[in-house]
Coordinates of C-alpha atoms in Angstrom, one line a residue:
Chain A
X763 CA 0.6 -3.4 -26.8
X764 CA 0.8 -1.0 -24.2
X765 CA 3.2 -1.1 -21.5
X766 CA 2.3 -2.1 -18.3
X767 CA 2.4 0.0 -15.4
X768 CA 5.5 -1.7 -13.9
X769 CA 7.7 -1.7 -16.6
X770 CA 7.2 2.1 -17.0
X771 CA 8.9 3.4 -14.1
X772 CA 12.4 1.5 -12.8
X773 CA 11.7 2.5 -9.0
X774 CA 8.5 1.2 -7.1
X775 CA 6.1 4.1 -5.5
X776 CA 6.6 2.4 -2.2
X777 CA 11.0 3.5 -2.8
X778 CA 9.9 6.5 -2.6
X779 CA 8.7 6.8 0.6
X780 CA 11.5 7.8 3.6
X781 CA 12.3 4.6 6.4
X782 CA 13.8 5.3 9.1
X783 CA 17.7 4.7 9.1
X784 CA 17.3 5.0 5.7
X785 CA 20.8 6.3 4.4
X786 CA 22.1 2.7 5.5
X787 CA 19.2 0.5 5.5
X788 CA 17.7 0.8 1.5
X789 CA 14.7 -1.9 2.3
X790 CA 12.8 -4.4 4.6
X791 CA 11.5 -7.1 3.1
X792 CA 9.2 -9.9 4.5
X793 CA 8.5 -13.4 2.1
X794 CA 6.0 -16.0 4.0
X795 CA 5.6 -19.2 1.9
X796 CA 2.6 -21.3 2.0
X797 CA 1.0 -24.6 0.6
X798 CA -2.5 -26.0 0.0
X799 CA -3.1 -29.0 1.5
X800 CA -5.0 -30.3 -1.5
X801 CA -2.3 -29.9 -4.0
X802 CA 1.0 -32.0 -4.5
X803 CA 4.0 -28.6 -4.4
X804 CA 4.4 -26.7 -7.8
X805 CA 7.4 -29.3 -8.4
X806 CA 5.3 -32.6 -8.7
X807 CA 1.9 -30.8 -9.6
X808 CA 0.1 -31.8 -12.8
X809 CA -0.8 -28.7 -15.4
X810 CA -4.1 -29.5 -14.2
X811 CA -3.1 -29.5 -10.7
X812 CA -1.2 -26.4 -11.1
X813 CA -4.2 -24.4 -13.0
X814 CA -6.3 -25.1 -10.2
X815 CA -4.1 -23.6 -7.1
X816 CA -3.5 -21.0 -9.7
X817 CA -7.4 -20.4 -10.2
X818 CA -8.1 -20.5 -6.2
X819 CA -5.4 -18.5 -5.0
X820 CA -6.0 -16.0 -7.7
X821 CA -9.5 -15.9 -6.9
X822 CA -8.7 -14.6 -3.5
X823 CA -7.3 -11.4 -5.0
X824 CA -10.4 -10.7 -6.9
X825 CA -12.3 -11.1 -3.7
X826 CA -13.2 -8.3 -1.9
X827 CA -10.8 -8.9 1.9
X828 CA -7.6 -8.0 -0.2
X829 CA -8.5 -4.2 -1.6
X830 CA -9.1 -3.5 1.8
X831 CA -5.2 -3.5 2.0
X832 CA -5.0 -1.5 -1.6
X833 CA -5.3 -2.2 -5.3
X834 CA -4.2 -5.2 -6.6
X835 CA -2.9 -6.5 -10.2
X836 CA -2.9 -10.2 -11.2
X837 CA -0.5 -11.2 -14.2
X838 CA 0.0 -14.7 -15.5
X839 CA 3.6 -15.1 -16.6
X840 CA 2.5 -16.9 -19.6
X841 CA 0.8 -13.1 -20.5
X842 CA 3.9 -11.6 -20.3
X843 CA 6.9 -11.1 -22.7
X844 CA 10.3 -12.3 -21.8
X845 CA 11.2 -8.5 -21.2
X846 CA 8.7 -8.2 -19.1
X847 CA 9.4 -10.6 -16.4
X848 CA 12.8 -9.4 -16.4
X849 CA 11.8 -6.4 -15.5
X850 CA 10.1 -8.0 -12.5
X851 CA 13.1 -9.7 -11.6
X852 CA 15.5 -6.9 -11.7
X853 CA 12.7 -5.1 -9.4
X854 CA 12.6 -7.8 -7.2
X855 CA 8.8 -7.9 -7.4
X856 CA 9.6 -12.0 -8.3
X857 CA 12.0 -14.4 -8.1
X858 CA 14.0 -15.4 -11.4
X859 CA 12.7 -19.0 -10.5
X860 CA 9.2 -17.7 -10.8
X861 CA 9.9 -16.0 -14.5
X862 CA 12.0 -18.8 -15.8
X863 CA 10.9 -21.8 -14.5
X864 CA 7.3 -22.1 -13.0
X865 CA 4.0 -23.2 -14.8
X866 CA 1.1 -21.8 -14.3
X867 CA 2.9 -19.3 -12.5
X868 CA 1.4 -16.0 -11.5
X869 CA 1.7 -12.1 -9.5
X870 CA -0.2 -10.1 -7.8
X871 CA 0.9 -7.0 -7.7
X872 CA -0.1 -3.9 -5.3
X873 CA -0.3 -0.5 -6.7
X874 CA 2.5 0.7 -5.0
X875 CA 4.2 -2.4 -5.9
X876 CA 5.0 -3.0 -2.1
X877 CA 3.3 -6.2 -2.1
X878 CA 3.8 -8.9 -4.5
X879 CA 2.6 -12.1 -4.0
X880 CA 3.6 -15.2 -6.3
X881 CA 2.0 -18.3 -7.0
X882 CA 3.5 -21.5 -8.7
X883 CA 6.6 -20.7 -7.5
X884 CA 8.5 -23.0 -5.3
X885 CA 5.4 -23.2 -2.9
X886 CA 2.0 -22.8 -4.1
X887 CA 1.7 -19.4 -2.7
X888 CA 4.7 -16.7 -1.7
X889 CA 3.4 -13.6 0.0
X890 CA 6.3 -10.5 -0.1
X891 CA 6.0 -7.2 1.2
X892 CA 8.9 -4.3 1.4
X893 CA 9.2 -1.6 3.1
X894 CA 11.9 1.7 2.7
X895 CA 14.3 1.9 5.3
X896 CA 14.4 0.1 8.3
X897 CA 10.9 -1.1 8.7
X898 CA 11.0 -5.2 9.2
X899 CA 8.2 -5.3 11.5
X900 CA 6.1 -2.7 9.5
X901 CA 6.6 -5.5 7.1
X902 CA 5.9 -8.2 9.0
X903 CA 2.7 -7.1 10.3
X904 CA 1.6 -6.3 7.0
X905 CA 2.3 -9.4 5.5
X906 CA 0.6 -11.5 8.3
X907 CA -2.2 -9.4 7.5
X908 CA -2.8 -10.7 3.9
X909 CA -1.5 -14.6 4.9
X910 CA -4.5 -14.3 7.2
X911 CA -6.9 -12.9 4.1
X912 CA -5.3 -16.2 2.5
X913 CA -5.8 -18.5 5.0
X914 CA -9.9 -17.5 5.3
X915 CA -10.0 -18.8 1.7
X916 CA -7.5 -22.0 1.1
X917 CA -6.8 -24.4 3.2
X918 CA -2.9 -24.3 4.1
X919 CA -0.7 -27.2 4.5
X920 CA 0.0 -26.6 8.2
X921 CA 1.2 -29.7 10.6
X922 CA 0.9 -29.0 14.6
X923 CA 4.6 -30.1 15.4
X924 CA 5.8 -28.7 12.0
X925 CA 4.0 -25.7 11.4
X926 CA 3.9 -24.8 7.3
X927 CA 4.5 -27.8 5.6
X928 CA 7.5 -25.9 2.0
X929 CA 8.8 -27.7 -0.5
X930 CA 12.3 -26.8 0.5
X931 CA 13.0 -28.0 4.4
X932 CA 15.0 -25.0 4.5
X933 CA 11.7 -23.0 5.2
X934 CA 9.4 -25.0 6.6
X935 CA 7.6 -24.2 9.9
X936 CA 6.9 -20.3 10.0
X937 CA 7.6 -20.4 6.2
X938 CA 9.1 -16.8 6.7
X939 CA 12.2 -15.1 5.5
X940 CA 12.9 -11.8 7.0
X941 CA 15.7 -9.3 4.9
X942 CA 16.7 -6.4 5.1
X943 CA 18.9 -5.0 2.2
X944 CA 21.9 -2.5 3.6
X945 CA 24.4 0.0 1.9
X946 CA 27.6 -0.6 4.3
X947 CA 30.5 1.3 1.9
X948 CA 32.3 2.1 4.9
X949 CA 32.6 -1.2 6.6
X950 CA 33.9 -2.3 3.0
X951 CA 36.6 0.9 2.9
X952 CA 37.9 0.4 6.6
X953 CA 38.3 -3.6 6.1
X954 CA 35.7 -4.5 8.6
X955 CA 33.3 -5.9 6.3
X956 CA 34.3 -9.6 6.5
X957 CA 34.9 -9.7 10.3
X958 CA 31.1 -8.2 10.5
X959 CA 29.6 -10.6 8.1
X960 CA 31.4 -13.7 9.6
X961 CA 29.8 -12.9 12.9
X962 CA 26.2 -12.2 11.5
X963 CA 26.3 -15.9 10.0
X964 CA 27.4 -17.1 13.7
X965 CA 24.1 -16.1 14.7
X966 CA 21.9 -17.8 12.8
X967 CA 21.3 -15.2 9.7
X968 CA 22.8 -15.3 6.3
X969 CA 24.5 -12.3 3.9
X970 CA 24.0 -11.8 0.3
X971 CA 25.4 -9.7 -2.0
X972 CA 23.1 -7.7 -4.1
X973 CA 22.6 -8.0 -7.7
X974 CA 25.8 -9.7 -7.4
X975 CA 26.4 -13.3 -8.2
X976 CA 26.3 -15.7 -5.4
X977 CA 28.2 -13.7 -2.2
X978 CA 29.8 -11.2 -4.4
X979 CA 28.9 -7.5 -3.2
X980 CA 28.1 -5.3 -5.7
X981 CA 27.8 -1.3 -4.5
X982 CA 28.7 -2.3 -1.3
X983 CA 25.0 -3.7 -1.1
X984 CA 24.5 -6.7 1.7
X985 CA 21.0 -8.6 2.3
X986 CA 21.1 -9.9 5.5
X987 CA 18.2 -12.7 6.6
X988 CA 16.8 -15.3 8.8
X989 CA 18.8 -19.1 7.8
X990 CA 16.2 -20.6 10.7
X991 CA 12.6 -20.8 10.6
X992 CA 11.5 -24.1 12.6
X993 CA 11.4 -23.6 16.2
X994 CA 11.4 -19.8 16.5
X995 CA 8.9 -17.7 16.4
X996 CA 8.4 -14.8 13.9
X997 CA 8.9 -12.6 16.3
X998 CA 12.1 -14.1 17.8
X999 CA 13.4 -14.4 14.1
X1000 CA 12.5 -10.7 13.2
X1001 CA 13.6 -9.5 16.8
X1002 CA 16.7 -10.7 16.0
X1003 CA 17.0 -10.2 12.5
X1004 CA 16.7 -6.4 13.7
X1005 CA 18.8 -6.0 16.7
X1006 CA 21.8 -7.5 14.8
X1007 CA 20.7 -4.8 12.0
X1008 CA 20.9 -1.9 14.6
X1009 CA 24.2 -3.2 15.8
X1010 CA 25.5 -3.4 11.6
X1011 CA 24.1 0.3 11.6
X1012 CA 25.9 1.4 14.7
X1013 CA 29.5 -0.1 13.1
X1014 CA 28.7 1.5 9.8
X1015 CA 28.3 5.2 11.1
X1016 CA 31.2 4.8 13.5
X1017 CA 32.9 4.1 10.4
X1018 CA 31.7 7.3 8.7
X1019 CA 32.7 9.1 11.4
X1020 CA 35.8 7.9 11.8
X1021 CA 36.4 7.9 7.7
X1022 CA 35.1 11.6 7.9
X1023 CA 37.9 12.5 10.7
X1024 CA 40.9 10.7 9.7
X1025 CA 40.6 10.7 6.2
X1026 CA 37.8 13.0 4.8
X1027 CA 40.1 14.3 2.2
X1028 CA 40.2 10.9 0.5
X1029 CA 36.6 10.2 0.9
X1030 CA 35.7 13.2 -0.6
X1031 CA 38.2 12.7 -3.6
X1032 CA 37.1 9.2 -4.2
X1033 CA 33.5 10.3 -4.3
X1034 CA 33.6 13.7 -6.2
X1035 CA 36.1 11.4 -8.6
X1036 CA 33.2 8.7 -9.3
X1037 CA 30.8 11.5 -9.7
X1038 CA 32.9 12.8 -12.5
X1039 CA 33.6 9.6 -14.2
X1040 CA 29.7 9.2 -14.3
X1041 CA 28.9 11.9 -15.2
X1042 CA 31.3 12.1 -18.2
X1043 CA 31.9 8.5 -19.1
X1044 CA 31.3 6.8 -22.2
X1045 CA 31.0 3.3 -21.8
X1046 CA 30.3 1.9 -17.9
X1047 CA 29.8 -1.5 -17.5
X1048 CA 27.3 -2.8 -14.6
X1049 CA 30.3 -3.4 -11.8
X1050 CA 31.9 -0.4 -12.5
X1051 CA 28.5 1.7 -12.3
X1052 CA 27.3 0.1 -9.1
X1053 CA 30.8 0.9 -7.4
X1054 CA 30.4 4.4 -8.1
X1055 CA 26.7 4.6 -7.4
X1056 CA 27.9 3.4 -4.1
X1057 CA 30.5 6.0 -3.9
X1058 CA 28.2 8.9 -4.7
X1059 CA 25.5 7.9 -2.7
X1060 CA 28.3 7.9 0.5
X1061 CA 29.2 11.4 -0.6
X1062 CA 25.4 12.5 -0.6
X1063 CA 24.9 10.6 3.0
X1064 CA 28.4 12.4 4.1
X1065 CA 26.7 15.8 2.6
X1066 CA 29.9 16.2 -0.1
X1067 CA 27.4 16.2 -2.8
X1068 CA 24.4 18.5 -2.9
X1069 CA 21.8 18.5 -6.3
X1070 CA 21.4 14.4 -6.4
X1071 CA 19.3 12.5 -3.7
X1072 CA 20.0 8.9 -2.9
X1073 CA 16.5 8.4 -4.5
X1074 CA 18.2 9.0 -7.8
X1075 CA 20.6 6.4 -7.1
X1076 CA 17.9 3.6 -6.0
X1077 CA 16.7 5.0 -9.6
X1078 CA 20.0 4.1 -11.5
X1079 CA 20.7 0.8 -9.5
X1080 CA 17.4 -0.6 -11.1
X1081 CA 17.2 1.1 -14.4
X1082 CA 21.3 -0.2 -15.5
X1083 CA 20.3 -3.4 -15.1
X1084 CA 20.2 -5.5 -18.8
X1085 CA 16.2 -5.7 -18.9
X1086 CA 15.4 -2.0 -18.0
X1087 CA 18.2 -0.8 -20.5
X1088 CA 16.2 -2.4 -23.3
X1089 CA 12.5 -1.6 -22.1
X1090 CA 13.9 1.9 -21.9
X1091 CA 15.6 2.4 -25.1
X1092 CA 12.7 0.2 -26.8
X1093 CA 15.5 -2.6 -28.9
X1094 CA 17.5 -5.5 -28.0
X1095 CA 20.9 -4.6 -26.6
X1096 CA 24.0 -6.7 -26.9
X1097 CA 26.5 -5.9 -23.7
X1098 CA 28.7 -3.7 -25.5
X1099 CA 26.2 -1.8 -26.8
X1100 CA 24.3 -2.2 -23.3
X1101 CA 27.3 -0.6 -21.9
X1102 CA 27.3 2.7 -23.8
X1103 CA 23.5 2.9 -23.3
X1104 CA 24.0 2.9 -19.5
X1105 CA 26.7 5.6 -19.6
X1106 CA 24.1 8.0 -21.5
X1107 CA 21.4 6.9 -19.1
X1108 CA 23.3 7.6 -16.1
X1109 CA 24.9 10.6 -17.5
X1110 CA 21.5 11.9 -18.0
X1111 CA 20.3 11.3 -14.9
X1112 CA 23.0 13.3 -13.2
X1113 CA 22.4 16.5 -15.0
Chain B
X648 CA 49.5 -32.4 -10.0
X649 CA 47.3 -34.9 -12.1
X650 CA 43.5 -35.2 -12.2
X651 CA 42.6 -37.6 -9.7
X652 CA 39.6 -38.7 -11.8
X653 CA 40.6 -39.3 -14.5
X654 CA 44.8 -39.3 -14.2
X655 CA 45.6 -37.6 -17.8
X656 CA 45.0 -34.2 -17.4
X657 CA 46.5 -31.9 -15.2
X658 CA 44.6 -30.7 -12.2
X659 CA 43.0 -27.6 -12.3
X660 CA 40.4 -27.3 -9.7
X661 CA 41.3 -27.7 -6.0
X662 CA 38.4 -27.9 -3.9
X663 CA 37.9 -28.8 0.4
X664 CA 34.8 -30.3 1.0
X665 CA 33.8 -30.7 4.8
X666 CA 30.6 -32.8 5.5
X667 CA 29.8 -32.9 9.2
X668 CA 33.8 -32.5 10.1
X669 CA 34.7 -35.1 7.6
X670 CA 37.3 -33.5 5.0
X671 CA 38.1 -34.3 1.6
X672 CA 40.1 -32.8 -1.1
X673 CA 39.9 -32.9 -4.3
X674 CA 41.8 -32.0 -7.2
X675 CA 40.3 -32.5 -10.9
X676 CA 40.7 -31.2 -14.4
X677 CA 38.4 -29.3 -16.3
X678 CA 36.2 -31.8 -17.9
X679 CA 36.1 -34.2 -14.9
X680 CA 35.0 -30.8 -13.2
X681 CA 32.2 -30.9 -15.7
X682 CA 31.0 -34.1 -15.5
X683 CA 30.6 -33.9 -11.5
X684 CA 29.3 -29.7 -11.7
X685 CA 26.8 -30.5 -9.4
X686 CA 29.0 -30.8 -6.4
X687 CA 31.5 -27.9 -6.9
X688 CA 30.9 -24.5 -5.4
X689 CA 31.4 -21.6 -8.5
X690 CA 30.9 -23.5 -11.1
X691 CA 28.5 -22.9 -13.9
X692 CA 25.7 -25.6 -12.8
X693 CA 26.2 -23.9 -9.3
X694 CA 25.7 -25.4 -5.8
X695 CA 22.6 -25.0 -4.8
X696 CA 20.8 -25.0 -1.5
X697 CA 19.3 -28.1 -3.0
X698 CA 22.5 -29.9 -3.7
X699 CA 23.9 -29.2 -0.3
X700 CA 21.0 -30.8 1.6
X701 CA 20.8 -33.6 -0.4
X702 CA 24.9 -34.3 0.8
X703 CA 23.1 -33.8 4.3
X704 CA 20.7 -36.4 3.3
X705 CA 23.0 -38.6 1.7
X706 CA 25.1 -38.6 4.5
X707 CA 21.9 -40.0 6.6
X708 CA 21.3 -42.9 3.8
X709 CA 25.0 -44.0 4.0
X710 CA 25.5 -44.2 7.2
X711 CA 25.7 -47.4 9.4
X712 CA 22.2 -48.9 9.2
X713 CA 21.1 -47.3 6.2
X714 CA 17.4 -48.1 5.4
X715 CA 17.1 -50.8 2.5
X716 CA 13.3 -50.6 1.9
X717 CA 12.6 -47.8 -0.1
X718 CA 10.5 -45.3 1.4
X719 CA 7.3 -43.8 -0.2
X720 CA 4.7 -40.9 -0.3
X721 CA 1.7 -42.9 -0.9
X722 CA 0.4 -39.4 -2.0
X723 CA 2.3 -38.0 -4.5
X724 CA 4.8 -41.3 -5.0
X725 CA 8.0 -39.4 -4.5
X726 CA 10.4 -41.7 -2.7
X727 CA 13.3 -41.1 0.0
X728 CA 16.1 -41.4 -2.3
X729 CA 14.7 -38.7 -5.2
X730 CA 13.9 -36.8 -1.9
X731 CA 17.1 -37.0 -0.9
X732 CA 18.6 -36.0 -3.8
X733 CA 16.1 -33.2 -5.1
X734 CA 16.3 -31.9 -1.8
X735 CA 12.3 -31.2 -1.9
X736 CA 9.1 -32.5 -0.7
X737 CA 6.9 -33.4 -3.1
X738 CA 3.4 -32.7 -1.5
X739 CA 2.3 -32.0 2.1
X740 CA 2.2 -35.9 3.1
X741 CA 5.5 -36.2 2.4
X742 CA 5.9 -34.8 5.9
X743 CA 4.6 -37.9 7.1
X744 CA 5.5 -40.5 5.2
X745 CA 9.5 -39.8 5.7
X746 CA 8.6 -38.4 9.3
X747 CA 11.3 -41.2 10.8
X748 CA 13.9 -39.2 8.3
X749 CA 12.9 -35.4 9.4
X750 CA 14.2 -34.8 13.0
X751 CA 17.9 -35.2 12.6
X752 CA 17.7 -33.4 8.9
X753 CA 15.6 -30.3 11.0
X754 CA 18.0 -30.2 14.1
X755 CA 20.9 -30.3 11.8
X756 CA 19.1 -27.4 9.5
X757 CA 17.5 -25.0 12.1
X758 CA 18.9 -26.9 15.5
X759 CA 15.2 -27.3 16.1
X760 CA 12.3 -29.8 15.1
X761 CA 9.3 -28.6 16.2
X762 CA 7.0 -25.1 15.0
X763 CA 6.4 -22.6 17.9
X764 CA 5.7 -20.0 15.5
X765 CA 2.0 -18.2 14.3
X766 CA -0.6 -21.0 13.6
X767 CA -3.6 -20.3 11.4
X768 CA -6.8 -18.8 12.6
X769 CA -9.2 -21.1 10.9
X770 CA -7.7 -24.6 11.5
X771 CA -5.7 -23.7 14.4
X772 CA -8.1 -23.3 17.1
X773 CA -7.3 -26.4 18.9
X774 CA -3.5 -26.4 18.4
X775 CA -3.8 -23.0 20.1
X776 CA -5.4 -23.9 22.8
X777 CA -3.2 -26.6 23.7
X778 CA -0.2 -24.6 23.4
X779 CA -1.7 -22.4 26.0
X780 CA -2.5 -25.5 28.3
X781 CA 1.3 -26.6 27.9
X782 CA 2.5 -23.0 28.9
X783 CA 0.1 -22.9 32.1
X784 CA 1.5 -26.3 32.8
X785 CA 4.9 -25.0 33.3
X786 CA 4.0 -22.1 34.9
X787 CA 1.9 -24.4 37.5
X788 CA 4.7 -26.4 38.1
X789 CA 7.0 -23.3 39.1
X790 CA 4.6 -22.1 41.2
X791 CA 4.1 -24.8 43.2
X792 CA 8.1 -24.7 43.6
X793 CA 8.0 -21.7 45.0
X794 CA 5.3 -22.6 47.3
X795 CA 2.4 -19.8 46.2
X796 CA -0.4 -22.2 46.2
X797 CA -3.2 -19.5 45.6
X798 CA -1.6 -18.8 42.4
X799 CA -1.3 -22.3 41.3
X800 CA -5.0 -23.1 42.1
X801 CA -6.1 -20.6 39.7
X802 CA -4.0 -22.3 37.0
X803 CA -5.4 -25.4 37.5
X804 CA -8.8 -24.1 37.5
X805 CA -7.8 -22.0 33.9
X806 CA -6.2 -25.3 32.9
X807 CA -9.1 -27.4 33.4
X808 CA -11.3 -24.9 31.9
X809 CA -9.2 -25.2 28.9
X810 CA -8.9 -28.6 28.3
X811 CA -13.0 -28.5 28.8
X812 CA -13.1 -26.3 25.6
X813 CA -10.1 -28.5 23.9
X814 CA -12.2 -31.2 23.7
X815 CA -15.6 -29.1 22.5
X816 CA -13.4 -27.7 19.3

């Protein structure tokens, strides 16, 4: 079998475009969940029932509305290989609910792979779109665009007092959850970190660490996004999902600055320091790799390190991860052999 | 300190747990921790959005009150309780048949109960309307307040023209 066009390169075309703000701010992501009104949720739903929303919604894609916005992809999970739908988690093209868990599951994928949209997952239909950099509303608008190429087709669960009836209350009413995805190693270094966070979940949004489990940071990676989404608008959420990111972006070049005046000697021997221990290590396990990818991509930000972009490191954050390691060196790994494969890959990668 | 589940082994999780300003400690041994995984954050069955609404929901079923009659979805036959402790709607009428549940489980989730957010195109049409009609209201009633009375008439006109077209969708 040949492989699929996703599981062939680790970073998504769409990475590789330039955001705005994008030394601090890696992505924007938009996720708008929607029901039919037809069908009980994916969680109660009959195979039948399941095969059905699955067959309409995938339908929609084929139609011609949606490649006015690009070329789209369908996959069924069933089609794909365990490895496979790893690989799709560790992209964050779908949820690890989605690959584990869902029946009759499905995703469409864009070419670019900036828009995925999920079916069978926790709601019948889960419309995501990401952006580089700091582009939330970019997002937004896009992915309204393709609810509405939805909506002309299925008829949505939608109550007037409720708005979009979810399986989870957590996300009823606009259904949407705004995120955008920020590198903040300097907050972390000068202590500020926790004092920041704590007052971004005082105002209604909640902070994730990235590929970390739970609220552990790895790579000094955050997510920040919306908690509420009854009784708000989208454009009240996203308004001010993005002001407090511009205020998060403000403290975390301050920081640089101030790093970069009072202690640039350090910074620049903890960075050039990670860059040599990737560059020559033997055996780097995934925390260890994503601290100094986080180092390194500081020192190319701070202009210490010249010959690696921060594209590279977007590269290396997605291809260390367990699934890629094995779709790229074509065998089952165990995690001590997993560990001396991502030493060569990232070695490789930096010369 | 010994488990205060079981009272033989020593105690080896301490945990606060603070439900609507209520605290409670507890302090339990490994395999007790097991047997109750559901409720502890970090452990290996996790804690779950799921599981913490359903303590909000539980919390709502205990109280003084608490609803004998079991409540149904006629549609999908998910009742209050395995609502309550999935923390998930089954199907879209579930909406309605625990509606006399939702608002203090909304307000206490996003401080809010009712959608002001995008409505669909198709299906909306009327709900848009009157949302307009509610916002002219207000703004009628301000201007009257502050006495411009040419304004306000050409609300009410707009209004009434509205509600005309309301009632032709």
């Amino acid at each position: 079998m040949s492989k699929r066009r996703f599981a062939e390169q680790p970073l998504s075309d769409w990475m590789k475009g330039q955001g705005p703000e994008s030394e601090i701010v890696i992505s924007s992501r938009i996720r708008i969940a929607r029901n039919l009104r037809t069908h009980p949720f994916p969680m109660l739903a009959s195979s039948q029932q399941s095969l059905e929303v699955m067959n309409q919604l995938t339908e929609v894609a084929s139609s011609g509305k949606l490649s006015e916005q690009g070329s789209f992809e369908t996959y069924k999970l069933a089609e794909l290989s365990e490895l496979e739908r790893r690989v799709l988690v560790e992209k964050h093209l779908i949820s690890p609910n989605l690959a584990n868990e869902s029946r009759n599951g499905a995703v469409i994928l864009s070419d670019e792979e900036s828009v995925s949209i999920m079916i069978n997952e926790e709601d019948h239909l889960r419309i995501q779109c990401l952006y580089p950099g700091f582009q939330i509303r970019e997002a937004w608008t896009l992915a309204s665009r393709i609810d509405d190429i939805f909506e002309e087709e299925a008829d949505y669960a939608f109550d007037e007092r409720r708005g979009f009836l979810t399986s989870c209350p957590t996300n009823v009413g606009t259904g949407i959850r705004a995120s955008v995805m920020m590198h903040l190693p300097a907050l972390v270094l000068t202590q500020q970190i926790n004092r920041i966070l704590s007052a971004v979940t005082q105002v209604g949004l909640a902070v994730r660490g990235m590929y970390g489990e739970g609220s552990e940071s790895l790579g000094n990676l955050f997510q920040i996004s919306n908690q509420i989404t009854l009784g708000q608008s989208e454009a009240e959420i996203i308004d001010n999902l993005y002001s407090v990111a511009q205020q998060i972006i403000e403290h975390e070049k301050a920081a640089r600055q101030r790093l970069m005046t009072e202690s640039s000697i350090r910074i620049e021997d903890r960075v050039l320091r990670s860059y040599g221990v990737l560059s020559q290590a033997r055996i780097m396990d995934s925390k260890e790799a994503a601290q100094r990818i986080s180092d390194i991509r500081l020192g190319i930000d701070l202009g210490m390190i010249g010959g690696v972009t921060s594209q590279v490191m977007n590269e290396l954050m997605v291809l260390m991860q367990p699934g890629f390691l094995q779709q790229v060196f074509g065998e089952p790994l165990s995690p001590e052999a997993r560990d001396i494969r991502r030493a060569e890959l990232i070695r490789k990668q930096l010369t | 300190m010994l488990c205060q589940e079981c009272g033989k082994k020593p105690a080896t999780l301490h945990f606060t747990k603070i439900v609507n300003g209520e605290k409670n400690e507890f302090h339990i041994c490994e395999s007790c921790a097991r047997d109750k995984g559901e409720m502890i954050p970090g452990s290996p069955n996790g804690f779950s959005i799921h599981s913490l609404l359903s303590g909000l929901l539980d919390f709502e079923r205990t109280g003084p009150g608490a609803i004998q009659e079991t409540m149904r979805c006629e549609v999908c036959g998910l009742t209050y309780p395995q609502f309550s402790k999935l923390g998930r709607f089954g199907c879209s009428s579930c909406y309605q048949s625990f509606e006399s549940k939702l608002d203090p489980l909304f307000k206490r989730v996003h401080g809010n109960t009712v959608h002001v957010g995008k409505i669909p195109k198709r299906s909306g049409g009327v709900i848009q309307t009157k949302r307009e009609i509610d916002r002219l209201r207000r703004e009628l009633i301000t201007r009257i307040d502050q006495e411009e009375f040419e304004a306000a008439a050409e609300l009410r006109d707009r209004i009434r023209e509205l509600e005309r077209k309301a009632e032709g969708l």
